[in-house]
Amino acid sequence: MEETLFKVILQLTVIIVAARVCAALFQRMGQPGVCGEIAAGLMLGPSVLGKFFPHLSARLFDHSAGPILTIFSQIGLVLLLFLIGMEFDFSHLHHHSRKAVGISLAGILMPFGCGLLLARFIHPFVAKDISFVGFSLFTATAISITALPTLGRILIEFNLHRTRIGVTAITAAALNDAAGWIILATINAIVRSNFHAALAVKMVVEPLLLRCSCCWS
């Protein structure tokens, strides 16, 4: 137990220090600090540390402490979303709700189309053994989903969270995020059903019916 606790504390310390240092560097360059924190995560992950220093990465981020660190990250994400909800002044939505819906639709459709085009070019290089249609749909969906917590942090950092523009942007991002996950679940059902329409519809409808029955019971 003590050994696992030490690993978790060590990992949290390394992550927090790296995030703070990178955030400060990005802020000096006029960029949001949260972008620096994302860069720190990339450097500590398999893309940089795991690739160039695999033994150090394996010792530092022992998989035995992974589930605990995952729980911490999920709790942190929930608290961050609560903070975003408390900080923003949503009274502006009474007059700008239609704009938020229009921006959300544009924020889904345009990146989705660009994602389909991008998938056409990168499929032969990164996913030759995967169905082109499934790969294209997943790529387009991944690009069209907005990182709601990241946008919220950026708006708060630049003191835009109580302005009309900031509230409209975060509302559009929330709608975009919800729609994106629905699209992702639908595409997942389509791909897993091997593009059989009846089976795909069944996989989409069954969870909805189960959810409705739980709500009514």
Short mmCIF file of N, CA and C in Angstrom, two decimals, residues 18-81:
data_model
loop_
_atom_site.label_atom_id
_atom_site.label_comp_id
_atom_site.label_asym_id
_atom_site.label_seq_id
_atom_site.Cartn_x
_atom_site.Cartn_y
_atom_site.Cartn_z
N ALA A 18 5.87 19.60 -14.24
CA ALA A 18 6.02 19.75 -15.69
C ALA A 18 4.93 20.65 -16.26
N ALA A 19 3.70 20.49 -15.76
CA ALA A 19 2.59 21.31 -16.25
C ALA A 19 2.78 22.77 -15.90
N ARG A 20 3.23 23.05 -14.67
CA ARG A 20 3.43 24.44 -14.26
C ARG A 20 4.56 25.09 -15.04
N VAL A 21 5.65 24.37 -15.25
CA VAL A 21 6.79 24.93 -15.98
C VAL A 21 6.40 25.22 -17.42
N CYS A 22 5.77 24.27 -18.08
CA CYS A 22 5.37 24.47 -19.48
C CYS A 22 4.32 25.55 -19.61
N ALA A 23 3.40 25.63 -18.63
CA ALA A 23 2.38 26.68 -18.67
C ALA A 23 3.03 28.06 -18.58
N ALA A 24 4.03 28.20 -17.69
CA ALA A 24 4.72 29.48 -17.55
C ALA A 24 5.47 29.85 -18.83
N LEU A 25 6.09 28.86 -19.47
CA LEU A 25 6.81 29.12 -20.72
C LEU A 25 5.85 29.57 -21.83
N PHE A 26 4.71 28.91 -21.93
CA PHE A 26 3.74 29.28 -22.96
C PHE A 26 3.15 30.66 -22.69
N GLN A 27 2.91 30.99 -21.42
CA GLN A 27 2.39 32.32 -21.09
C GLN A 27 3.38 33.41 -21.44
N ARG A 28 4.66 33.14 -21.28
CA ARG A 28 5.69 34.11 -21.68
C ARG A 28 5.68 34.36 -23.18
N MET A 29 5.23 33.35 -23.94
CA MET A 29 5.14 33.49 -25.39
C MET A 29 3.80 34.04 -25.83
N GLY A 30 2.96 34.44 -24.86
CA GLY A 30 1.67 35.01 -25.19
C GLY A 30 0.59 33.98 -25.48
N GLN A 31 0.84 32.73 -25.12
CA GLN A 31 -0.12 31.66 -25.37
C GLN A 31 -0.82 31.26 -24.07
N PRO A 32 -2.00 30.64 -24.16
CA PRO A 32 -2.68 30.20 -22.93
C PRO A 32 -1.86 29.17 -22.17
N GLY A 33 -1.90 29.27 -20.86
CA GLY A 33 -1.16 28.33 -20.04
C GLY A 33 -1.62 26.90 -20.20
N VAL A 34 -2.91 26.70 -20.48
CA VAL A 34 -3.43 25.34 -20.63
C VAL A 34 -2.80 24.65 -21.83
N CYS A 35 -2.40 25.41 -22.85
CA CYS A 35 -1.70 24.81 -24.00
C CYS A 35 -0.34 24.27 -23.57
N GLY A 36 0.31 24.98 -22.66
CA GLY A 36 1.57 24.48 -22.12
C GLY A 36 1.38 23.22 -21.31
N GLU A 37 0.26 23.14 -20.58
CA GLU A 37 -0.03 21.93 -19.79
C GLU A 37 -0.27 20.75 -20.72
N ILE A 38 -0.94 21.00 -21.84
CA ILE A 38 -1.14 19.92 -22.82
C ILE A 38 0.20 19.47 -23.40
N ALA A 39 1.07 20.45 -23.68
CA ALA A 39 2.40 20.11 -24.20
C ALA A 39 3.19 19.27 -23.19
N ALA A 40 3.04 19.60 -21.90
CA ALA A 40 3.72 18.81 -20.86
C ALA A 40 3.21 17.38 -20.85
N GLY A 41 1.89 17.22 -21.02
CA GLY A 41 1.35 15.87 -21.07
C GLY A 41 1.87 15.07 -22.25
N LEU A 42 2.00 15.75 -23.39
CA LEU A 42 2.55 15.07 -24.57
C LEU A 42 4.00 14.65 -24.35
N MET A 43 4.77 15.51 -23.69
CA MET A 43 6.19 15.19 -23.46
C MET A 43 6.36 14.05 -22.45
N LEU A 44 5.45 13.98 -21.47
CA LEU A 44 5.56 12.92 -20.46
C LEU A 44 4.93 11.61 -20.93
N GLY A 45 4.20 11.65 -22.02
CA GLY A 45 3.51 10.46 -22.51
C GLY A 45 4.36 9.62 -23.42
N PRO A 46 3.74 8.65 -24.09
CA PRO A 46 4.49 7.73 -24.96
C PRO A 46 5.06 8.38 -26.21
N SER A 47 4.57 9.58 -26.57
CA SER A 47 5.04 10.22 -27.80
C SER A 47 6.47 10.72 -27.69
N VAL A 48 6.87 11.17 -26.49
CA VAL A 48 8.23 11.71 -26.31
C VAL A 48 9.00 10.89 -25.28
N LEU A 49 8.60 10.97 -24.01
CA LEU A 49 9.34 10.26 -22.96
C LEU A 49 9.30 8.75 -23.19
N GLY A 50 8.13 8.22 -23.53
CA GLY A 50 8.02 6.79 -23.74
C GLY A 50 8.78 6.29 -24.96
N LYS A 51 8.97 7.15 -25.95
CA LYS A 51 9.66 6.75 -27.17
C LYS A 51 11.17 6.86 -27.04
N PHE A 52 11.65 7.96 -26.46
CA PHE A 52 13.09 8.19 -26.40
C PHE A 52 13.72 7.67 -25.10
N PHE A 53 12.93 7.59 -24.04
CA PHE A 53 13.44 7.07 -22.75
C PHE A 53 12.44 6.05 -22.21
N PRO A 54 12.29 4.92 -22.88
CA PRO A 54 11.26 3.95 -22.48
C PRO A 54 11.45 3.37 -21.08
N HIS A 55 12.70 3.13 -20.70
CA HIS A 55 12.94 2.54 -19.37
C HIS A 55 12.60 3.54 -18.26
N LEU A 56 12.97 4.79 -18.46
CA LEU A 56 12.62 5.82 -17.48
C LEU A 56 11.12 6.00 -17.39
N SER A 57 10.46 6.00 -18.53
CA SER A 57 9.00 6.14 -18.55
C SER A 57 8.33 4.98 -17.82
N ALA A 58 8.82 3.76 -18.05
CA ALA A 58 8.23 2.58 -17.41
C ALA A 58 8.41 2.62 -15.90
N ARG A 59 9.57 3.10 -15.44
CA ARG A 59 9.81 3.16 -13.99
C ARG A 59 9.04 4.31 -13.34
N LEU A 60 8.98 5.44 -14.05
CA LEU A 60 8.32 6.60 -13.47
C LEU A 60 6.81 6.43 -13.45
N PHE A 61 6.24 5.98 -14.56
CA PHE A 61 4.79 5.81 -14.66
C PHE A 61 4.45 4.33 -14.64
N ASP A 62 4.65 3.75 -13.47
CA ASP A 62 4.36 2.33 -13.27
C ASP A 62 2.87 2.08 -13.48
N HIS A 63 2.56 1.04 -14.24
CA HIS A 63 1.15 0.76 -14.57
C HIS A 63 0.34 0.35 -13.34
N SER A 64 0.99 -0.09 -12.29
CA SER A 64 0.25 -0.50 -11.10
C SER A 64 -0.49 0.66 -10.44
N ALA A 65 0.02 1.89 -10.65
CA ALA A 65 -0.64 3.07 -10.09
C ALA A 65 -1.56 3.75 -11.10
N GLY A 66 -1.66 3.17 -12.29
CA GLY A 66 -2.47 3.77 -13.34
C GLY A 66 -3.94 3.97 -12.99
N PRO A 67 -4.62 2.94 -12.43
CA PRO A 67 -6.04 3.12 -12.09
C PRO A 67 -6.28 4.25 -11.09
N ILE A 68 -5.39 4.38 -10.11
CA ILE A 68 -5.55 5.45 -9.12
C ILE A 68 -5.38 6.81 -9.77
N LEU A 69 -4.38 6.93 -10.63
CA LEU A 69 -4.14 8.19 -11.32
C LEU A 69 -5.30 8.53 -12.25
N THR A 70 -5.90 7.51 -12.84
CA THR A 70 -7.07 7.73 -13.70
C THR A 70 -8.24 8.29 -12.91
N ILE A 71 -8.44 7.77 -11.71
CA ILE A 71 -9.52 8.27 -10.84
C ILE A 71 -9.27 9.74 -10.49
N PHE A 72 -8.03 10.06 -10.15
CA PHE A 72 -7.69 11.46 -9.84
C PHE A 72 -7.98 12.37 -11.04
N SER A 73 -7.62 11.90 -12.23
CA SER A 73 -7.82 12.73 -13.42
C SER A 73 -9.31 12.94 -13.70
N GLN A 74 -10.12 11.91 -13.49
CA GLN A 74 -11.56 12.06 -13.72
C GLN A 74 -12.19 12.99 -12.71
N ILE A 75 -11.77 12.89 -11.45
CA ILE A 75 -12.28 13.80 -10.42
C ILE A 75 -11.87 15.24 -10.75
N GLY A 76 -10.62 15.42 -11.18
CA GLY A 76 -10.16 16.76 -11.56
C GLY A 76 -10.95 17.33 -12.72
N LEU A 77 -11.29 16.48 -13.68
CA LEU A 77 -12.08 16.95 -14.82
C LEU A 77 -13.48 17.38 -14.39
N VAL A 78 -14.10 16.60 -13.50
CA VAL A 78 -15.43 16.96 -13.01
C VAL A 78 -15.39 18.28 -12.25
N LEU A 79 -14.38 18.45 -11.39
CA LEU A 79 -14.26 19.70 -10.63
C LEU A 79 -14.00 20.89 -11.56
N LEU A 80 -13.22 20.66 -12.61
CA LEU A 80 -12.95 21.73 -13.57
C LEU A 80 -14.23 22.16 -14.28
N LEU A 81 -15.06 21.21 -14.66
CA LEU A 81 -16.32 21.54 -15.32
C LEU A 81 -17.26 22.28 -14.37
#
